[in-house]
Coordinates of C-alpha atoms in Angstrom, one line a residue:
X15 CA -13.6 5.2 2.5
X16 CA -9.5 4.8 3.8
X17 CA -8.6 3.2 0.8
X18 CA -8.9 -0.5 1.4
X19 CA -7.4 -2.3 -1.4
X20 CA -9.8 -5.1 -1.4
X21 CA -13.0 -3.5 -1.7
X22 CA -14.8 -4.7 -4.3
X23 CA -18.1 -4.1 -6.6
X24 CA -19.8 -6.9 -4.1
X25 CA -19.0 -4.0 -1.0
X26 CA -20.9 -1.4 -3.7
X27 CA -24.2 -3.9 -3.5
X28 CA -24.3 -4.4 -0.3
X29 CA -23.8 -0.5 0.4
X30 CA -26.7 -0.1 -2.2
X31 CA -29.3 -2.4 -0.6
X32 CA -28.5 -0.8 2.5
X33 CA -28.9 2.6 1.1
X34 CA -32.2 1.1 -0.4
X35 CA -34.1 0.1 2.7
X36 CA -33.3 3.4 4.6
X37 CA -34.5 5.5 1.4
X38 CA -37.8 3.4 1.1
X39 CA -38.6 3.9 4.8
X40 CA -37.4 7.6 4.3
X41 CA -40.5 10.7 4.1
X42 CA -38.0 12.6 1.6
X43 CA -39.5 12.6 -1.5
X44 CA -37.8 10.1 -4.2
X45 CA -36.6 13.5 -5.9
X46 CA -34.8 15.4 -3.1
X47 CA -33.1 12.3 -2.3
X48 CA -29.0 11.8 -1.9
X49 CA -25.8 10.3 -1.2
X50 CA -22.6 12.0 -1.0
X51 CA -19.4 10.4 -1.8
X52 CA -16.5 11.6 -0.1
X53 CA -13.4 11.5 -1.7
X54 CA -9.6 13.0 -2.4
X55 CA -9.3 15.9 -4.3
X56 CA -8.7 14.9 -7.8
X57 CA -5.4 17.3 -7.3
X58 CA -3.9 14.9 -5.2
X59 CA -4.5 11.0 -6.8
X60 CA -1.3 10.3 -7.1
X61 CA 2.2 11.5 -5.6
X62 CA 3.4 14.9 -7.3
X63 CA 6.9 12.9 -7.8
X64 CA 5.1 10.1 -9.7
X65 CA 6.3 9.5 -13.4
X66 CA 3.6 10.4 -16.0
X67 CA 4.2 6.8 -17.7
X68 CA 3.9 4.9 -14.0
X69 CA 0.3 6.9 -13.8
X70 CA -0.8 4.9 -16.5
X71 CA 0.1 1.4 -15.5
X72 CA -1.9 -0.6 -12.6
X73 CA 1.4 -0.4 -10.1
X74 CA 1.0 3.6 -10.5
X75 CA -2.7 3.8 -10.1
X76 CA -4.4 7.0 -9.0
X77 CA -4.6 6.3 -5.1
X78 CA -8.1 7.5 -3.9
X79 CA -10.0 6.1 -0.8
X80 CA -12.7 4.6 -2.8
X81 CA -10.4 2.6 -5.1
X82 CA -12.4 -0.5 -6.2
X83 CA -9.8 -3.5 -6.3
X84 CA -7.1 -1.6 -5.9
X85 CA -8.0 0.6 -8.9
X86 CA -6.9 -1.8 -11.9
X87 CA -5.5 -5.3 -12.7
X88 CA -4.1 -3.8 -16.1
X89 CA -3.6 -0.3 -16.5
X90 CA -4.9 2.3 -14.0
X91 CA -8.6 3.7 -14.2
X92 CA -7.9 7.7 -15.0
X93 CA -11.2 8.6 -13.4
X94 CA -11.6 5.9 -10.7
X95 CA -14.5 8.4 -9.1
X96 CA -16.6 8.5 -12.2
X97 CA -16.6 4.3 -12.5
X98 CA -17.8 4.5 -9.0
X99 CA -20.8 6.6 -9.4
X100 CA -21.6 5.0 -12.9
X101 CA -21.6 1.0 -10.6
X102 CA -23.4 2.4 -7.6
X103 CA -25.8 4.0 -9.5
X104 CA -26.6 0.8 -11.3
X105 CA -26.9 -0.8 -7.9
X106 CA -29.1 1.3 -6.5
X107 CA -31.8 1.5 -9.5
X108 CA -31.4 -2.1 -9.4
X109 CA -32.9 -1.9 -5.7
X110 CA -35.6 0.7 -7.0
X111 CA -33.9 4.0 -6.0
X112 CA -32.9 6.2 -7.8
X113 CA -31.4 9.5 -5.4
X114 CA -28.9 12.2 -6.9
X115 CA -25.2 11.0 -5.8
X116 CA -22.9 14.2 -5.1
X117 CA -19.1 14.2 -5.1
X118 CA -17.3 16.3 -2.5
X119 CA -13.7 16.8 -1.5
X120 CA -13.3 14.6 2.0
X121 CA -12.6 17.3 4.8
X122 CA -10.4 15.5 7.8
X123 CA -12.4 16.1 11.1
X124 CA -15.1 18.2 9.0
X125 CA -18.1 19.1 11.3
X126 CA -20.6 17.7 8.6
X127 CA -20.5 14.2 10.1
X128 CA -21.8 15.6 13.8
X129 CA -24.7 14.0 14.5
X130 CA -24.4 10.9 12.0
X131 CA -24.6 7.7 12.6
X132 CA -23.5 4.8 11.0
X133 CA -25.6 2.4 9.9
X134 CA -23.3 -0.1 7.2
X135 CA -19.6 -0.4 7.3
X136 CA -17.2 -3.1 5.6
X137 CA -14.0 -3.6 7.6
X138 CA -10.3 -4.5 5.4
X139 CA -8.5 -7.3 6.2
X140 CA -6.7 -7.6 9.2
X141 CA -3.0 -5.2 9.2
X142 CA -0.9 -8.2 8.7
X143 CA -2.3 -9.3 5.4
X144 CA -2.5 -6.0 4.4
X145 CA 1.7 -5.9 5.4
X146 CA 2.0 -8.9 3.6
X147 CA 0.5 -7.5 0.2
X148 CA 2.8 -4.5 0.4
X149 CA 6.0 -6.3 1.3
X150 CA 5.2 -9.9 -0.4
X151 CA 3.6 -8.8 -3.5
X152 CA 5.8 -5.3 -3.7
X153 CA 1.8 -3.7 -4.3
X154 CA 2.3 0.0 -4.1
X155 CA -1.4 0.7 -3.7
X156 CA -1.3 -1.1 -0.6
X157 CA 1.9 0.3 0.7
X158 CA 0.8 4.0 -0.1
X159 CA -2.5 3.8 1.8
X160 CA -0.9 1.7 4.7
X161 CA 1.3 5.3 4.8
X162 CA -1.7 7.4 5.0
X163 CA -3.2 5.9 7.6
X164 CA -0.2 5.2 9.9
X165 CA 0.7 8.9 9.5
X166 CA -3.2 9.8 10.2
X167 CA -3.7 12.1 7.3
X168 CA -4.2 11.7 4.0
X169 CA -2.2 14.4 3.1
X170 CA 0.8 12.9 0.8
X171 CA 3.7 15.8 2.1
X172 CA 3.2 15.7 5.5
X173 CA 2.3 11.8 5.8
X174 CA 6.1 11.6 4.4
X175 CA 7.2 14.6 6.5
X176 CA 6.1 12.0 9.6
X177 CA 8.0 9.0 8.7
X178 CA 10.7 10.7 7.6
X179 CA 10.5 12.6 11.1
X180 CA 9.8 8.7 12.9
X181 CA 13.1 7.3 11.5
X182 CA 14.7 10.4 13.4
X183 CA 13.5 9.5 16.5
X184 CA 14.7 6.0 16.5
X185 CA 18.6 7.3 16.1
X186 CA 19.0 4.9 12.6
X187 CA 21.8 6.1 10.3
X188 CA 19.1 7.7 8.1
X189 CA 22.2 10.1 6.3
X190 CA 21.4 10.4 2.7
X191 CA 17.4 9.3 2.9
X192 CA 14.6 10.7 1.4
X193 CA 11.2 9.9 2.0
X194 CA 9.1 11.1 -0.9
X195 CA 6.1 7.9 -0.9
X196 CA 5.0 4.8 0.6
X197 CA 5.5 2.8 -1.9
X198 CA 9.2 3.8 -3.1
X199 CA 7.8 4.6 -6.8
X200 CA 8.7 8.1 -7.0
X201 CA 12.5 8.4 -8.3
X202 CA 13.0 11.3 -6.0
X203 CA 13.1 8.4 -2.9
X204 CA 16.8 8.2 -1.5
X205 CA 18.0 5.0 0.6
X206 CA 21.6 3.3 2.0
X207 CA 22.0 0.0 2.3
X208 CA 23.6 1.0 5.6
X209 CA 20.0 2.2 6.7
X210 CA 17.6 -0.3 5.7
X211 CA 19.8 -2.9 7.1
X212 CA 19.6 -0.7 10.7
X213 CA 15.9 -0.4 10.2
X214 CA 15.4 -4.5 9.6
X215 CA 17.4 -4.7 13.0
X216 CA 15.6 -2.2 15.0
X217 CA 12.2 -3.3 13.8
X218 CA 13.4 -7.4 14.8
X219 CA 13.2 -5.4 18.2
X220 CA 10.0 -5.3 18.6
X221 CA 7.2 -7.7 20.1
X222 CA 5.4 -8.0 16.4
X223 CA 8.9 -8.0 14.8
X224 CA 7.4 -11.7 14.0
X225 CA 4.3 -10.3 12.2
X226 CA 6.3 -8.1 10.1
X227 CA 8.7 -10.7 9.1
X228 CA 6.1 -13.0 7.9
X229 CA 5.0 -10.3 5.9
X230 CA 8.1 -10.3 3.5
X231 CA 8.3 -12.8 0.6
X232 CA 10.3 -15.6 1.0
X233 CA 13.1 -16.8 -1.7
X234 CA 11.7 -19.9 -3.5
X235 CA 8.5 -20.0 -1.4
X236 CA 6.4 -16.9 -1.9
X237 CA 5.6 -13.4 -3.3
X238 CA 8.4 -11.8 -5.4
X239 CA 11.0 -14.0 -4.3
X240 CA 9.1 -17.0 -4.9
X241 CA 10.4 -17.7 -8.4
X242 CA 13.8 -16.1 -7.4
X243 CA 16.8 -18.6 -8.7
X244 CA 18.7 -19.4 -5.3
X245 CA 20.9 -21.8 -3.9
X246 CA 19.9 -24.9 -1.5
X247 CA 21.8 -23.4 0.9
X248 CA 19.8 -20.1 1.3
X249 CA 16.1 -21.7 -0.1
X250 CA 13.4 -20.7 1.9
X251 CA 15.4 -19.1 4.5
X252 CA 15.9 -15.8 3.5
X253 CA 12.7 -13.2 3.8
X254 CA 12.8 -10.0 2.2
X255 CA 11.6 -6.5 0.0
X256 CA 13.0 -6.8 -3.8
X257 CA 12.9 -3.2 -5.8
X258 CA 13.3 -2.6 -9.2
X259 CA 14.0 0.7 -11.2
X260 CA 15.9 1.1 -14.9
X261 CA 19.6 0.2 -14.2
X262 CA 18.6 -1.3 -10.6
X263 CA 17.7 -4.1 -8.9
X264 CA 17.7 -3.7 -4.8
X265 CA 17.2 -7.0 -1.9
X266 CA 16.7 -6.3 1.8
X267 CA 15.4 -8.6 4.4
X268 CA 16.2 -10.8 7.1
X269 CA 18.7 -14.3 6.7
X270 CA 17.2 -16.6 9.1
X271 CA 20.0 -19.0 10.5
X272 CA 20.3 -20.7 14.0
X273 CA 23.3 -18.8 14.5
X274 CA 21.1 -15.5 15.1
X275 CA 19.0 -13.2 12.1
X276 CA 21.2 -11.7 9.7
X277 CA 20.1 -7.8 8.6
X278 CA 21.3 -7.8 4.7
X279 CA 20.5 -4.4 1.6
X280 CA 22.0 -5.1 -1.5
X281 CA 21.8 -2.3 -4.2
X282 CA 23.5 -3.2 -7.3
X283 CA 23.2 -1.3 -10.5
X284 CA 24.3 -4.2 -12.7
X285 CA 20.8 -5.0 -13.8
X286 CA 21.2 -7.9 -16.1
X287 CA 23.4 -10.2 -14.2
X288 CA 22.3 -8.8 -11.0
X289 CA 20.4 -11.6 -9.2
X290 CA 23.0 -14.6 -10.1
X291 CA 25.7 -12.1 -8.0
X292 CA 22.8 -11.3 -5.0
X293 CA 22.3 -15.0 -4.7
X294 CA 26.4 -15.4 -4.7
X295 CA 26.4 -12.6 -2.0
X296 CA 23.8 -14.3 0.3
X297 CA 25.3 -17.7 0.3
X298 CA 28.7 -16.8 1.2
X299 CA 27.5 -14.2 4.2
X300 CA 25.4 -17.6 4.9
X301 CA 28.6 -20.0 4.8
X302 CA 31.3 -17.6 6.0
X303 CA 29.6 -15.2 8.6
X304 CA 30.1 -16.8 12.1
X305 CA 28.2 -14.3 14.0
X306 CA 25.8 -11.3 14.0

């Protein structure tokens, strides 16, 4: 697996009748037969950084490449690999096998899989839904695997280490961040408003810049800012992140106005009247900024 958020216990049946029809035209005898299941080291389910509480909820579930639905709608599944086995197994003596299923540690670019073939494979969705659950629905499951794989390794230090090492490269005012998940959970993440604001600009720059955009939730329209009291003047044209910690609430994104995009971060530590004043802030830079 690479940790697609929407696989689901309809994927484990179809894997199962798959794994059926080789088994039954298989000459291994029904009791030397396997499957192994790769997956993470238990060591390394969730971020080191990650509070002990978050682990427990369904935004701070244990991020594994087998994850079924994104581990858990309401509270996080401690031993994600265990409900795997217990569901395929059930599966698979529904289709009249019955083979031993063994749980290693995935190996990146381990020589096991020389001379393998595949023979069933499910495909995600397509990269800009899956940018649009991370950014639109803020779901940290999501943005933590779309990390991993960017980076190429599942390894949670040095997938950091390389965007941390990427923002570098692209000379943005990065003074003062700290890159310590995908997802922005861990309380050891550092950022400026100064610097997200850069990095909306640079990534406008690009050819998908369009794809990415669309990908943020929109105030009054959709995802976390769908439900986000705002003023006529700003409704439905502002797209952006929200973030949330104790004492915190944080808005980047883009103001769309004829005039040219507007880059915008807000961090304000005034939690509880905190979203009246954001909405104050982005319908005066709306009325009273006459340029980029």
């Amino acid at each position: 697996g690479q940790g697609d958020p929407d696989f689901s216990i309809y994927d484990i049946a179809s894997f199962s009748k798959k794994a059926s029809e080789i088994f039954k035209k298989s000459k291994i005898k029904n009791s030397n037969q396997s499957i192994i299941v790769y997956e993470e080291d238990k060591a390394t389910w969730w971020p080191e950084t990650w509070n002990q509480f978050d682990r427990k909820e369904s935004y701070g579930s244990p991020i594994t490449r087998l994850a079924i639905a994104s581990n858990s709608l309401e509270g996080s599944v401690q031993e994600p690999l265990k409900r795997f086995n217990f569901i395929f197994s059930q599966y698979l003596n529904d289709y009249g096998i019955n083979p031993m299923i063994v749980n290693k540690n995935y190996v990146e670019n381990f020589s096991n899989r020389i001379g393998r073939k595949v023979v069933y494979s499910v495909s995600s969705a397509p990269i800009n839904a899956l940018l649009s659950l991370a950014n639109s629905e803020s779901h940290n499951f999501t943005a933590e695997v779309l990390m991993r794989n960017a980076a190429g390794t599942w390894n949670h230090n040095v997938a950091t280490i390389k965007v941390g090492n990427w923002l570098k490269t692209k000379r943005l005012p990065t003074k003062g961040f700290n890159i310590a998940d995908g997802s922005g959970l861990s309380r050891r993440n550092r950022s400026t408003t100064l610097g997200l604001a850069s990095l909306l600009w640079h990534i406008n720059q690009n050819k998908y810049s369009y794809i990415y955009k669309s990908s943020l939730a929109i105030v009054g329209h959709r995802g976390t800012l769908a439900s986000f009291s705002t003023k006529p003047s700003i409704y439905g044209k502002f797209y952006g992140k929200t973030g949330t910690l104790n004492g915190v609430r944080a808005l980047s994104g883009i103001l769309d106005r004829k005039k040219g995009d507007l880059y915008i971060s807000i961090i304000n530590r005034d939690i509880i009247y905190s979203d009246p004043l954001i909405v104050d802030i982005l319908d005066m830079i709306n009325r009273f900024t006459p340029c980029i």
